[in-house]
mmCIF file of C-alpha atoms in Angstrom:
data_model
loop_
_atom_site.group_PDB
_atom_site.id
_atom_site.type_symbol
_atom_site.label_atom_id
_atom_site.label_comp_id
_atom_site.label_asym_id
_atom_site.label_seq_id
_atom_site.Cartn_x
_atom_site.Cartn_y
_atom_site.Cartn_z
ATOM 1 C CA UNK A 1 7.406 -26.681 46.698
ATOM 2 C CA UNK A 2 8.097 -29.212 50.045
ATOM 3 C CA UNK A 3 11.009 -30.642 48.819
ATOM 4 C CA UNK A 4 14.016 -28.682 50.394
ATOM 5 C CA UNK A 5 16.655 -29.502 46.764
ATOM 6 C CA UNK A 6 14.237 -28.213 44.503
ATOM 7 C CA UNK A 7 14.211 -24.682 46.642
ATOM 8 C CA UNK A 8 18.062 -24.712 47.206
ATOM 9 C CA UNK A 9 18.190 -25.463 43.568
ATOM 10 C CA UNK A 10 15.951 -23.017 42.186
ATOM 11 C CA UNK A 11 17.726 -20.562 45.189
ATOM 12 C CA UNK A 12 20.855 -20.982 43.781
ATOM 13 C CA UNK A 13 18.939 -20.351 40.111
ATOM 14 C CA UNK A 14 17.757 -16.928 41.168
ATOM 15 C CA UNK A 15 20.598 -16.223 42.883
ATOM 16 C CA UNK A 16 23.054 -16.770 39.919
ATOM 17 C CA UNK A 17 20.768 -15.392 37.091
ATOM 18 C CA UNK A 18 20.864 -11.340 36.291
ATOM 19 C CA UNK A 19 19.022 -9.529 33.400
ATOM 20 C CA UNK A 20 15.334 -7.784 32.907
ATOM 21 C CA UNK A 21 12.811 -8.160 35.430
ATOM 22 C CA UNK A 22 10.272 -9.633 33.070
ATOM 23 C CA UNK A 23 12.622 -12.129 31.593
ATOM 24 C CA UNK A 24 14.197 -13.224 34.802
ATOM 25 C CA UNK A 25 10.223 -13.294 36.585
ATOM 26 C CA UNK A 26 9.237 -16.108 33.330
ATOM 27 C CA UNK A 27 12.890 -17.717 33.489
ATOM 28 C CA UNK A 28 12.438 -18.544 36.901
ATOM 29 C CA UNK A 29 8.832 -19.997 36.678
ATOM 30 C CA UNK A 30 9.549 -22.037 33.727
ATOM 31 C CA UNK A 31 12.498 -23.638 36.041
ATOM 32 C CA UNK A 32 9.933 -23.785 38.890
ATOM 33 C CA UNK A 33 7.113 -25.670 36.792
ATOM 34 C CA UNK A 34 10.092 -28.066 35.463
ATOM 35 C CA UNK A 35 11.720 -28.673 38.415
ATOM 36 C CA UNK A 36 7.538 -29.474 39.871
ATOM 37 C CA UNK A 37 7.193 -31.984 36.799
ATOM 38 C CA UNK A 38 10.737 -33.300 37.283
ATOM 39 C CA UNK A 39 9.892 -34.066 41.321
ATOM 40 C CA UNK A 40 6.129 -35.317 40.873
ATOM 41 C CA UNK A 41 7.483 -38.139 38.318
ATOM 42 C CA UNK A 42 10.795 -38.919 40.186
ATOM 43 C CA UNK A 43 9.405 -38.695 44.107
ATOM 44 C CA UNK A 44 12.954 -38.526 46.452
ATOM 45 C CA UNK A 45 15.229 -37.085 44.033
ATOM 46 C CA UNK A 46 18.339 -35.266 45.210
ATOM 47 C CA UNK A 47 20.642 -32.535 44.385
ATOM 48 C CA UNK A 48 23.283 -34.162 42.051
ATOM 49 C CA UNK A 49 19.736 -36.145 40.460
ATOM 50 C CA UNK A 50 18.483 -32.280 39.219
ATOM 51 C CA UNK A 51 22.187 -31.272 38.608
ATOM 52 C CA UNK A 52 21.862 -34.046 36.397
ATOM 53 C CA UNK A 53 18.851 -33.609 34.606
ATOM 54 C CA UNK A 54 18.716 -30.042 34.428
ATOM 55 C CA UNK A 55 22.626 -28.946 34.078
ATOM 56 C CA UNK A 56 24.043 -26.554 36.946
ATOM 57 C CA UNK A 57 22.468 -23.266 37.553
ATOM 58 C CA UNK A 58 25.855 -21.600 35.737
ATOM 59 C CA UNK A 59 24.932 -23.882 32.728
ATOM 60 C CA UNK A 60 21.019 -23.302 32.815
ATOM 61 C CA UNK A 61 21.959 -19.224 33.025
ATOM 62 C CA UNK A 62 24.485 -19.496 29.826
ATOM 63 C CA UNK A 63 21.731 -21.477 28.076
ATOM 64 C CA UNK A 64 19.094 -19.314 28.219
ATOM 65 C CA UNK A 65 21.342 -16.131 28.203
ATOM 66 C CA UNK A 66 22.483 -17.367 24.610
ATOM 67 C CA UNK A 67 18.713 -17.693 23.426
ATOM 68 C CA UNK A 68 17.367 -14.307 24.821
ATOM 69 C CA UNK A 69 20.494 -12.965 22.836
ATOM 70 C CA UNK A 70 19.339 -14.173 19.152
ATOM 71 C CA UNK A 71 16.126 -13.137 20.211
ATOM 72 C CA UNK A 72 17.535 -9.678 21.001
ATOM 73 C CA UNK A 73 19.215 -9.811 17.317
ATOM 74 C CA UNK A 74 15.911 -11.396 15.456
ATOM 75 C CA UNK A 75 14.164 -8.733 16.983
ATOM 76 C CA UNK A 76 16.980 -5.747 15.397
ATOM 77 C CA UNK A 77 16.329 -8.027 12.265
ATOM 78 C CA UNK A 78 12.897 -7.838 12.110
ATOM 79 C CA UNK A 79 12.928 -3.978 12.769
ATOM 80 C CA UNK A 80 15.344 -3.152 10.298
ATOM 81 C CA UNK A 81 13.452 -5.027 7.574
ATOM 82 C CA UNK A 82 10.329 -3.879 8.676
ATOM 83 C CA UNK A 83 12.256 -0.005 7.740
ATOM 84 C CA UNK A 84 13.340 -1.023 4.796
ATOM 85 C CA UNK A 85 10.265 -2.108 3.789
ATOM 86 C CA UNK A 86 8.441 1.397 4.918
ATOM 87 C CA UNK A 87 10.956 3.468 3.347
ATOM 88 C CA UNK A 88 10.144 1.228 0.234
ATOM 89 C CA UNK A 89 7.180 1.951 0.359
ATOM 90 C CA UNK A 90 7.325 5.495 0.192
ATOM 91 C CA UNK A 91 9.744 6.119 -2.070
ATOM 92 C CA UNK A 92 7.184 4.290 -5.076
ATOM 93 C CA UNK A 93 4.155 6.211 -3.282
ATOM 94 C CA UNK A 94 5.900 9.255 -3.911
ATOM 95 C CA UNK A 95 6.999 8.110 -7.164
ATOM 96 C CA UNK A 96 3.960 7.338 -8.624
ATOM 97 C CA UNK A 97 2.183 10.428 -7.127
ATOM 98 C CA UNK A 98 4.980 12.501 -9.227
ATOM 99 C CA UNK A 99 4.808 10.467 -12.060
ATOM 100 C CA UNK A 100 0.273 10.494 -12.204
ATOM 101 C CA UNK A 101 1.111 14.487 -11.819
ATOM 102 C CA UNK A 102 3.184 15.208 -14.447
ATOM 103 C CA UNK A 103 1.301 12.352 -16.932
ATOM 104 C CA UNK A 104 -1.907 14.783 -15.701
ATOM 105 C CA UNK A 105 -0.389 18.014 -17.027
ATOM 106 C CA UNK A 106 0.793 16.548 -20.173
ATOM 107 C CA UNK A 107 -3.101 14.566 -20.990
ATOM 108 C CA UNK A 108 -4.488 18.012 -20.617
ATOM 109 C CA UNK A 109 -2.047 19.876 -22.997
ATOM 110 C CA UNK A 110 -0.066 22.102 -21.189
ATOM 111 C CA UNK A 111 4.114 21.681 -22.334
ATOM 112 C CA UNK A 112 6.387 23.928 -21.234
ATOM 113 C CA UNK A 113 9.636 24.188 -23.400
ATOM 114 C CA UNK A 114 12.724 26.036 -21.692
ATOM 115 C CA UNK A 115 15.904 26.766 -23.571
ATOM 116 C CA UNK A 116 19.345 27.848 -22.299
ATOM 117 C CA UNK A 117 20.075 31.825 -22.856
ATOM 118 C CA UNK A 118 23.570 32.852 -23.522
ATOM 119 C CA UNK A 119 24.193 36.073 -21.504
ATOM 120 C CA UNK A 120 27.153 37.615 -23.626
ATOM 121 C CA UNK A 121 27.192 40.714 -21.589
ATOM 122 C CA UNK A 122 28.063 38.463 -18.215
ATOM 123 C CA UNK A 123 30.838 35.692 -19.235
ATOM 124 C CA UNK A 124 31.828 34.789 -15.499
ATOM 125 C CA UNK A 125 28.456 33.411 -14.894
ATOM 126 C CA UNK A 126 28.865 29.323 -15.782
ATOM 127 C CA UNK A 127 24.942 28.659 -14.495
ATOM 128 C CA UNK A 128 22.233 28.809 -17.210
ATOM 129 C CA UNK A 129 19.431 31.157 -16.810
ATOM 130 C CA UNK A 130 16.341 28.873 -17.778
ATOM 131 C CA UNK A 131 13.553 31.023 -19.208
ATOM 132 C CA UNK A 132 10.217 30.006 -20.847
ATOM 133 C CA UNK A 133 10.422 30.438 -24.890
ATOM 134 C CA UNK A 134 7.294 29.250 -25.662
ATOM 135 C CA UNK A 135 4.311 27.521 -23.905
ATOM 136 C CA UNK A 136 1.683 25.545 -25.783
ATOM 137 C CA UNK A 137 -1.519 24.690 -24.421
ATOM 138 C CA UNK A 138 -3.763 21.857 -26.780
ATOM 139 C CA UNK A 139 -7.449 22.003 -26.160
#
């Protein structure tokens, strides 16, 4: 850049401007190749003409600051869906895999029938002892 306003401009840009390397490196070349644009088409332009057409450095920060934050939140939106969606997905794999084993044992015959023992000797006990009565196996 030869013009001397678009460097104290863009100066005053990167001066004002704080977050993540990365962001701030694009931010400020973005500004740069508008600012370029803005001079090649408008030869002669001052300070208060960029000010203008470009809003103060405090103004261009808060704009972009409030973009790179929904971005931050569509990005927390996107994971959390993207979760959801996995755990989803899991729970019918492991639905269906219990389901297809169970359906399995049953097509080949095999049915186990448990009834509920009273233990009259032991009346404290309140849980059930499941035992096997009788198992059938169809071939």
């Amino acid at each position: 850049m030869d013009n001397k306003v678009l460097k104290k401009y863009l100066r005053q840009v990167k001066h004002i401007y704080h977050g993540d390397k990365k962001h701030k490196k694009q931010f400020l070349q973005d500004v740069e190749d508008a600012l370029l644009c803005y001079a090649e088409s408008h030869p002669g332009c001052s300070y208060d003409d960029i000010v203008h057409k470009f809003g103060s450095p405090d103004e261009l920060r808060e704009s972009f600051s409030s973009s790179y934050m929904l971005k931050q939140r569509s990005i927390l939106l996107y994971r959390f869906v993207i979760l959801f969606a996995v755990l989803l997905t899991v729970s019918i794999i492991l639905f269906t895999v219990n389901y297809a084993t169970n359906s399995f044992d049953n097509s080949k015959g095999h049915y186990k029938e448990y009834i509920k023992q009273k233990d009259m000797t032991n009346t404290s006990s309140p849980t059930p002892n499941l035992t096997p009565y009788e198992e059938y196996t169809i071939d």
